[in-house]
PDB file of C-alpha atoms and ligand atoms in Angstrom:
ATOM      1  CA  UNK A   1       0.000   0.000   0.000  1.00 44.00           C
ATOM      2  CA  UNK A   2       1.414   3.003  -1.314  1.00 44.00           C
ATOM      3  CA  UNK A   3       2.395   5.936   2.057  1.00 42.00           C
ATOM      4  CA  UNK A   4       0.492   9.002   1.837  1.00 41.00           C
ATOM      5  CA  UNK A   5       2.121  11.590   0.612  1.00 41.00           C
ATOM      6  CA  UNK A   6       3.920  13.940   2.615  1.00 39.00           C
ATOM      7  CA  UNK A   7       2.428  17.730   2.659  1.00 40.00           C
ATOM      8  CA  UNK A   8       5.291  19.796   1.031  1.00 42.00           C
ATOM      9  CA  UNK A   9       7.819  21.803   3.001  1.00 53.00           C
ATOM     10  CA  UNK A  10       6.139  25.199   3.900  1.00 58.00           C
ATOM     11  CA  UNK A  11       7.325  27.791   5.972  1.00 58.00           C
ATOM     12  CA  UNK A  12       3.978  28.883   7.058  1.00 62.00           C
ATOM     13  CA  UNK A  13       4.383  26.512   9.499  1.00 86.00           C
ATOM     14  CA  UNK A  14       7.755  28.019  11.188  1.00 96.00           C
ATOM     15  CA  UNK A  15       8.030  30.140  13.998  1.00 97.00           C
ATOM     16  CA  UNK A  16       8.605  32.868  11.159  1.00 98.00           C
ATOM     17  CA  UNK A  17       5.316  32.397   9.637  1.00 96.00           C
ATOM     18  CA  UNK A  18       3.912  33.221  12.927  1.00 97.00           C
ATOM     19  CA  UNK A  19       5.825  36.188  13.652  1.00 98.00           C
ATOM     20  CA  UNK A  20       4.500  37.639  10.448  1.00 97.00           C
ATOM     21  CA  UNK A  21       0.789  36.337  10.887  1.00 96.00           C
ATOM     22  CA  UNK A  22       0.844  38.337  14.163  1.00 96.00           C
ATOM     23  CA  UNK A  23       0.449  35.346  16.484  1.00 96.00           C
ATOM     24  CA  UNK A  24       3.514  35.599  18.301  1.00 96.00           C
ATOM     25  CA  UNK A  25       5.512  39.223  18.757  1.00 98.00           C
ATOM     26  CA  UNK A  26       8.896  40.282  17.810  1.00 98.00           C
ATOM     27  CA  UNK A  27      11.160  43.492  18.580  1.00 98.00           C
ATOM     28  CA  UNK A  28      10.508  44.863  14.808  1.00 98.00           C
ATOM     29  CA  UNK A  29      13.088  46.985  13.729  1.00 98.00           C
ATOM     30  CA  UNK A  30      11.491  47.811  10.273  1.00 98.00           C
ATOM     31  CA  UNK A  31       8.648  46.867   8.026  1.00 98.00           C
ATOM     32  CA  UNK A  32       7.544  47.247   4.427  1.00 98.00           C
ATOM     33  CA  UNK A  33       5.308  45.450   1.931  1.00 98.00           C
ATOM     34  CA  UNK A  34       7.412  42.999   1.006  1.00 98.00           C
ATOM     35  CA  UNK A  35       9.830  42.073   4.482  1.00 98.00           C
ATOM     36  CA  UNK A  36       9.752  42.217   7.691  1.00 98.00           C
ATOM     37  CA  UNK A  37      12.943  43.061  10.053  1.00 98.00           C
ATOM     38  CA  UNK A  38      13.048  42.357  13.750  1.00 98.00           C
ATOM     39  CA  UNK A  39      15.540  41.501  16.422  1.00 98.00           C
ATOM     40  CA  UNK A  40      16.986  37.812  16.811  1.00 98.00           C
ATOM     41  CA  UNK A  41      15.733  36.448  20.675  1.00 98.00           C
ATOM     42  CA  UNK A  42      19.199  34.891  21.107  1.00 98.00           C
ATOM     43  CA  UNK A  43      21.768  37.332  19.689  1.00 98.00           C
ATOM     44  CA  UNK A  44      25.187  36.437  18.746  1.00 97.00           C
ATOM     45  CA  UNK A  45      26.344  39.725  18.594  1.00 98.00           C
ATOM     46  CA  UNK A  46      25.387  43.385  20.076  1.00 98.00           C
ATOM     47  CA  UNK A  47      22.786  44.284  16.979  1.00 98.00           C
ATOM     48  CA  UNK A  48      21.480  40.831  15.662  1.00 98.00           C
ATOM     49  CA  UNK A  49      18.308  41.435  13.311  1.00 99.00           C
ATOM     50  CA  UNK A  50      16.676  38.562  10.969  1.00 99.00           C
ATOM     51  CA  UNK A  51      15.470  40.241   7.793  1.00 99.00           C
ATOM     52  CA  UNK A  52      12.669  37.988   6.459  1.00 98.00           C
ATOM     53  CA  UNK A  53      10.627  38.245   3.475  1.00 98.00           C
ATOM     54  CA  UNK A  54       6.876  38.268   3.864  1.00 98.00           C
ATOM     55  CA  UNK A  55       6.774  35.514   0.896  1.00 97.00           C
ATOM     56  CA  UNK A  56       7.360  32.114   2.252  1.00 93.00           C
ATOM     57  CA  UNK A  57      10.691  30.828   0.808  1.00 97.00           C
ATOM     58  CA  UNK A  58      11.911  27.723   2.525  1.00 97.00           C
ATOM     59  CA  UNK A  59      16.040  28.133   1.762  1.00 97.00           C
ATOM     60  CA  UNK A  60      17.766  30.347  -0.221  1.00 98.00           C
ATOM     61  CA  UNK A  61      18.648  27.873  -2.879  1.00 96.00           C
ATOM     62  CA  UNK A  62      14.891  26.845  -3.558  1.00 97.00           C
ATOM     63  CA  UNK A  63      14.702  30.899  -4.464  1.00 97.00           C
ATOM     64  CA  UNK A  64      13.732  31.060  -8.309  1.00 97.00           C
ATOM     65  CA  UNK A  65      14.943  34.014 -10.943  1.00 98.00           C
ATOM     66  CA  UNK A  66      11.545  35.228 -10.297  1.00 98.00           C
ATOM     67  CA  UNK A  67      12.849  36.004  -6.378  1.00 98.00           C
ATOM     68  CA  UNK A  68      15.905  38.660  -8.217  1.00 98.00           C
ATOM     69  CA  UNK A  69      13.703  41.499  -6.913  1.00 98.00           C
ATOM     70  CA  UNK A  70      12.740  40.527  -3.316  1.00 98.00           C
ATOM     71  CA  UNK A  71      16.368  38.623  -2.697  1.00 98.00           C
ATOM     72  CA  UNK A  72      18.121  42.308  -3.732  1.00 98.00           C
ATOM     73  CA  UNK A  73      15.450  44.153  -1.778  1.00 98.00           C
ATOM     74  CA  UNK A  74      16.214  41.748   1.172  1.00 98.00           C
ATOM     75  CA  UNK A  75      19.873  42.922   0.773  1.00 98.00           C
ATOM     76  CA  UNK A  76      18.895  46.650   0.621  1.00 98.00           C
ATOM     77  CA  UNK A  77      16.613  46.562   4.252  1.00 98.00           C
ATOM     78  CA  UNK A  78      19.858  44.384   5.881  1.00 98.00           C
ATOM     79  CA  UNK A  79      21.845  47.765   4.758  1.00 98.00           C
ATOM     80  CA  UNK A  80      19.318  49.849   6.412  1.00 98.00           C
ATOM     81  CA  UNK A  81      18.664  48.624   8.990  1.00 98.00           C
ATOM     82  CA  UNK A  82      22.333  48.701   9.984  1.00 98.00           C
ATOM     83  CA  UNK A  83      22.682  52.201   9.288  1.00 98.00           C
ATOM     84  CA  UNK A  84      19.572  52.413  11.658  1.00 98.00           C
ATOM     85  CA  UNK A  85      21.296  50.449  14.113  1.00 98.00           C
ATOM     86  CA  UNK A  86      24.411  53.089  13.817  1.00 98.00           C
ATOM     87  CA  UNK A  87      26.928  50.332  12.754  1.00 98.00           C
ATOM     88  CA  UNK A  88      29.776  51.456  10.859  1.00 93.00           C
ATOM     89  CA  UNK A  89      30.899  47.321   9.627  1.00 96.00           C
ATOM     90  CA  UNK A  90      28.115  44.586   9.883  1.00 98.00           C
ATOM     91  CA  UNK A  91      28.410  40.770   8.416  1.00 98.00           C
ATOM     92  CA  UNK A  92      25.245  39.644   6.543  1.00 98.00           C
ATOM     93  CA  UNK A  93      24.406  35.800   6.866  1.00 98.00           C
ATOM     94  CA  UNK A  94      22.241  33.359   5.057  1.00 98.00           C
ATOM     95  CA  UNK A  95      22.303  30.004   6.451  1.00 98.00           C
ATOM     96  CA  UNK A  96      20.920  27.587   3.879  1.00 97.00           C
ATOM     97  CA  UNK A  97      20.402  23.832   5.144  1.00 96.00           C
ATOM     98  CA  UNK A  98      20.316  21.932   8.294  1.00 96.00           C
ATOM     99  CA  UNK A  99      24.161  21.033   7.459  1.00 96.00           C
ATOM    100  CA  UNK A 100      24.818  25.131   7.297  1.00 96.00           C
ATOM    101  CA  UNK A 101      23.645  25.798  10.186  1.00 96.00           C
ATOM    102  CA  UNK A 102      19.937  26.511   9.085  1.00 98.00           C
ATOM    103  CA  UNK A 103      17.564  25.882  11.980  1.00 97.00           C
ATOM    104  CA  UNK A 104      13.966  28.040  10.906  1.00 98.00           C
ATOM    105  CA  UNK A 105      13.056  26.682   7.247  1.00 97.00           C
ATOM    106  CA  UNK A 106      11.683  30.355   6.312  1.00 97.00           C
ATOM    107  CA  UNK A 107      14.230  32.484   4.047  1.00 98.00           C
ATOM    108  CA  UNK A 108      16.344  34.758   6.385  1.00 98.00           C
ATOM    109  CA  UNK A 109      19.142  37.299   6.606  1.00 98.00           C
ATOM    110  CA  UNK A 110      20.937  37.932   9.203  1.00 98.00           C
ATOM    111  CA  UNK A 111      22.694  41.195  10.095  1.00 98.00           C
ATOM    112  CA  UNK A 112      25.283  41.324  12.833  1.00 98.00           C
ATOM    113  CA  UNK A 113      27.880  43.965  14.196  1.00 98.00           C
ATOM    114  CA  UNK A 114      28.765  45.967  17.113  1.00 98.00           C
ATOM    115  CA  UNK A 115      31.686  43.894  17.726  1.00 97.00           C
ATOM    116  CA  UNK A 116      34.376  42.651  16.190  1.00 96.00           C
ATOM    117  CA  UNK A 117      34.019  39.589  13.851  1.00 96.00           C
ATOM    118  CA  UNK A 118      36.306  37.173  13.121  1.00 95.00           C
ATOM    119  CA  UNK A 119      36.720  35.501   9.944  1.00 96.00           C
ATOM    120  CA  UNK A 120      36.761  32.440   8.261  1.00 94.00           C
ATOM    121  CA  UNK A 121      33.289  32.006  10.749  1.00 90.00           C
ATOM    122  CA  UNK A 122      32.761  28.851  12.767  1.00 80.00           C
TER     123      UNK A 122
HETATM  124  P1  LIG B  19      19.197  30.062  11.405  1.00 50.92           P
HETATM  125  O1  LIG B  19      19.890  29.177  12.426  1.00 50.92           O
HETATM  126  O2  LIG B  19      20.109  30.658  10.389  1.00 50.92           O
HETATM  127  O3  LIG B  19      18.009  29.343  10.798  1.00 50.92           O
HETATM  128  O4  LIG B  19      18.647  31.307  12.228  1.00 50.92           O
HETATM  129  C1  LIG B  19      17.449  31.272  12.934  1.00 50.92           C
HETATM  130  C2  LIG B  19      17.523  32.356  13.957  1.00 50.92           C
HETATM  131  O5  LIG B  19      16.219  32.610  14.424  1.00 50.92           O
HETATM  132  C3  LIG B  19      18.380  32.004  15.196  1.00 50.92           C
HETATM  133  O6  LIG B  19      19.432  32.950  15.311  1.00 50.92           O
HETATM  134  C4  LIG B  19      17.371  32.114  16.334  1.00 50.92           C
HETATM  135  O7  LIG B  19      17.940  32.651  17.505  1.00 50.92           O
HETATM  136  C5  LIG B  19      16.305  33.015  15.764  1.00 50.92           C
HETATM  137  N1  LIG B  19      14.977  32.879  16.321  1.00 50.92           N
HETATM  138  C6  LIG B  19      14.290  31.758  16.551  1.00 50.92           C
HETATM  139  N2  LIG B  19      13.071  32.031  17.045  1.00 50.92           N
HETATM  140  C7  LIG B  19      12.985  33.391  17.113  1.00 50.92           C
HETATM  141  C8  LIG B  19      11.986  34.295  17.550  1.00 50.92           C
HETATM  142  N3  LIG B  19      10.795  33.892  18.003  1.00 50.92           N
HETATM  143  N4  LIG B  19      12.243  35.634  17.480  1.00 50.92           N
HETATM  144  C9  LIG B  19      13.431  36.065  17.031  1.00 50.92           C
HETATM  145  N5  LIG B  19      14.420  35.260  16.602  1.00 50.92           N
HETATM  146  C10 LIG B  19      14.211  33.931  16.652  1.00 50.92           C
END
């Protein structure tokens, strides 16, 4: 007997997807039409914001050409938003995969400064 089939991945179903449903809060840094910026509950660094897109996309490399626009705009807000946050050097991150270090299946950028940070990361 053939297994039912397994719902596909969604994202609607991440702690992301309830941040931007309004069913759980955040500490929102910014917000437009199309993202949604807001500070990371365990931060790694003295400014840690996630920028996340208000379309579900599970990982950055399931992103289609179609996602040119909102991947550059996500760039854009991460640039803002540390300018907001007064920081003069800032790392962006995209974790994509469990094996990367990906743990919330919901497209996300992250944007961390106010100390110094080492390279090649961890
Ligand atoms: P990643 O490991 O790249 O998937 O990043 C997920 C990030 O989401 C981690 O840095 C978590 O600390 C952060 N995170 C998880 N839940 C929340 C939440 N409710 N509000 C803010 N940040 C969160």
């Amino acid at each position: 007997m053939a297994l039912p089939e397994q719902p596909a991945a969604s994202t609607a179903d991440t702690i992301f997807g309830r941040i931007l449903r309004g069913e759980i809060p955040c500490d929102q840094v910014y917000a437009d039409e199309h993202c949604l910026a807001f500070r990371d509950v365990a931060p790694q660094a003295p400014v840690h914001v996630l920028v996340i897109p208000r379309e579900p996309i599970v990982r950055l490399d399931e992103a289609g050409p179609e996602h040119a626009p909102l991947l550059g705009h996500l760039l854009l807000v991460a640039a803002r938003v540390a300018r907001q946050e007064g920081l003069t050097g800032f790392r962006t991150v995209i974790n994509s995969g469990a094996e990367a270090g990906q743990s919330v299946f919901h497209l996300h950028v992250h944007v961390i400064g106010g100390r110094p940070l080492a390279w090649p990361p961890g």
